[in-house]
mmCIF file of C-alpha atoms in Angstrom:
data_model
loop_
_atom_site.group_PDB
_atom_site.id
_atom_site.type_symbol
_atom_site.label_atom_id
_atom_site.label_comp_id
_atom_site.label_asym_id
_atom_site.label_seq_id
_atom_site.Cartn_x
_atom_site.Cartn_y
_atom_site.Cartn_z
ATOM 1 C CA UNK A 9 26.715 14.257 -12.223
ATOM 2 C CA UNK A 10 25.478 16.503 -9.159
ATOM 3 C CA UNK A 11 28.600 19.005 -8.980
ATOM 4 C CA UNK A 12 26.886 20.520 -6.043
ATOM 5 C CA UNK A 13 26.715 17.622 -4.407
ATOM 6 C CA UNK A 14 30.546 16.993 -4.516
ATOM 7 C CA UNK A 15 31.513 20.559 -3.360
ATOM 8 C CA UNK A 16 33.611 20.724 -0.174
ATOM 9 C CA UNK A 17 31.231 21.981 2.262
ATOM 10 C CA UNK A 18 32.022 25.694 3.818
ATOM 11 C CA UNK A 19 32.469 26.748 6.998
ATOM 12 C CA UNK A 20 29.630 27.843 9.282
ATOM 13 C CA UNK A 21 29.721 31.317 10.261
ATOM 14 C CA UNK A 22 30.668 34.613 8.521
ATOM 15 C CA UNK A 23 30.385 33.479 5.025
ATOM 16 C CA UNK A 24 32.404 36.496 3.318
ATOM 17 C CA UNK A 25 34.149 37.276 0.104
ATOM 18 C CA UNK A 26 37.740 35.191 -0.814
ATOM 19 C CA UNK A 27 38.885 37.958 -2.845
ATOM 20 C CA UNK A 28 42.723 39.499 -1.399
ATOM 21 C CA UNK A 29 41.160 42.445 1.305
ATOM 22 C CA UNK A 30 37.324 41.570 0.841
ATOM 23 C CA UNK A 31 35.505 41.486 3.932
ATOM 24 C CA UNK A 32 31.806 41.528 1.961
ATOM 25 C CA UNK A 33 29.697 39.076 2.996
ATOM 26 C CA UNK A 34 29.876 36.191 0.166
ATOM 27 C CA UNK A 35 26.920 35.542 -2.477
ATOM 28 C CA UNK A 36 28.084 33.159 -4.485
ATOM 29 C CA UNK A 37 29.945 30.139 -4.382
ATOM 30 C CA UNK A 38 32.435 29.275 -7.213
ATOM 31 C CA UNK A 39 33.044 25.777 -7.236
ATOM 32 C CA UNK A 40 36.650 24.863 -8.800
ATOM 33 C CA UNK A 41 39.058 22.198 -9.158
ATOM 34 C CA UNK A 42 42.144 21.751 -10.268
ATOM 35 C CA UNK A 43 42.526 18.564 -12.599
ATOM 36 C CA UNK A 44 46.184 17.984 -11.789
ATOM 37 C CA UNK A 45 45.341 17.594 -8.075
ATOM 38 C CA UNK A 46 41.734 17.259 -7.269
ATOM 39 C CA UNK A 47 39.368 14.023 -8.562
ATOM 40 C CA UNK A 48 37.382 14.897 -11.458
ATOM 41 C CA UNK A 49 34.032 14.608 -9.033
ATOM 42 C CA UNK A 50 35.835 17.177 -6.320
ATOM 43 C CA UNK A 51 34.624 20.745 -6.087
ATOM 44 C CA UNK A 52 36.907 23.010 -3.972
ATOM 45 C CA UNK A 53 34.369 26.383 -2.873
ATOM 46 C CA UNK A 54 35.787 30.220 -3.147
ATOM 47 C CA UNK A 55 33.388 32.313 -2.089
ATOM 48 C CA UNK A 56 32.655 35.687 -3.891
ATOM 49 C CA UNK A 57 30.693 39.155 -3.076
ATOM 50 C CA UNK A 58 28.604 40.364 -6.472
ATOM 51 C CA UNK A 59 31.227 42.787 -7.183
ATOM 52 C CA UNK A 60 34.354 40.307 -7.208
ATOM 53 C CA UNK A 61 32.492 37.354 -8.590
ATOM 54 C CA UNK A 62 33.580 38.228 -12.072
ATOM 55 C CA UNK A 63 37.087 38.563 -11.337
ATOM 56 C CA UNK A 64 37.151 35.120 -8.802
ATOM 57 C CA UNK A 65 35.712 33.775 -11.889
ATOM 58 C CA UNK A 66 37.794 34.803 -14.598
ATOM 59 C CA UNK A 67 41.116 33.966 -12.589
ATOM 60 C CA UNK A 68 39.741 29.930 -12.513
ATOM 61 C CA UNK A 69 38.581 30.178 -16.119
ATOM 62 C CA UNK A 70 42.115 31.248 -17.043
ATOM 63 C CA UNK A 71 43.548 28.436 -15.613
ATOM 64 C CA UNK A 72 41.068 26.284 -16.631
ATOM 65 C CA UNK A 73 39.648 25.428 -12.585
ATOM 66 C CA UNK A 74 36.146 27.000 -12.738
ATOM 67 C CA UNK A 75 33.181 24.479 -12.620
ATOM 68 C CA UNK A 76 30.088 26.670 -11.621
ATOM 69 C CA UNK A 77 28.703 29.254 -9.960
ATOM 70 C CA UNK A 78 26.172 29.154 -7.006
ATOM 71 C CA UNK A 79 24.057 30.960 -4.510
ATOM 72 C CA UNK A 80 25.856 30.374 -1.004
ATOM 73 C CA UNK A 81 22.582 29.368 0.262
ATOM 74 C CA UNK A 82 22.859 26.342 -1.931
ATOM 75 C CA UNK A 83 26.084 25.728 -0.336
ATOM 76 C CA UNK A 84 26.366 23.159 2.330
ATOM 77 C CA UNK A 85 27.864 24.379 5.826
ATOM 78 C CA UNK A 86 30.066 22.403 8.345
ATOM 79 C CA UNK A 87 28.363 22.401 11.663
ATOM 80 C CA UNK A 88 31.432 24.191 13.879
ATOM 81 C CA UNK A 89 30.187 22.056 16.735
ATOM 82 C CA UNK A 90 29.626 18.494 15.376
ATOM 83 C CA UNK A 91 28.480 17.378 19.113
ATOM 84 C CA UNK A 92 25.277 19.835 19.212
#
């Protein structure tokens, strides 16, 4: 299974860090899901700076959520104007 290809595609634009206060532009994408919620194929996207991507990452593992880590340039982008 492509897990990157089921991963909820991000927002165009500032791509920065999901951690609580984080305003670092974003490096990685952690692709998640929760099991009791999500299809097994669905991959919601936090986004992470280098210094909170072990953290981010830790806090799915605990719960059992994290899938995979990713560049954000692999990451696809929603065009925020779907008529251009």
């Amino acid at each position: 299974m492509d897990l990157l290809g089921a991963a909820d595609p991000v927002a165009a634009g500032d791509l920065v860090c999901s951690a609580k206060g984080c305003r670092a532009p974003a490096a990685w994408g952690l692709l998640w899901n929760n099991p009791k919620l999500h299809t097994p194929e669905r991959r919601k996207v936090w986004l992470a700076c280098d210094d909170h991507r072990p953290t981010l990452e830790q806090f799915l593992g605990r719960r059992e959520f994290w899938r995979r880590t990713v560049p954000v340039a692999d990451l696809e982008r929603l065009d925020p104007d779907p008529r251009s």
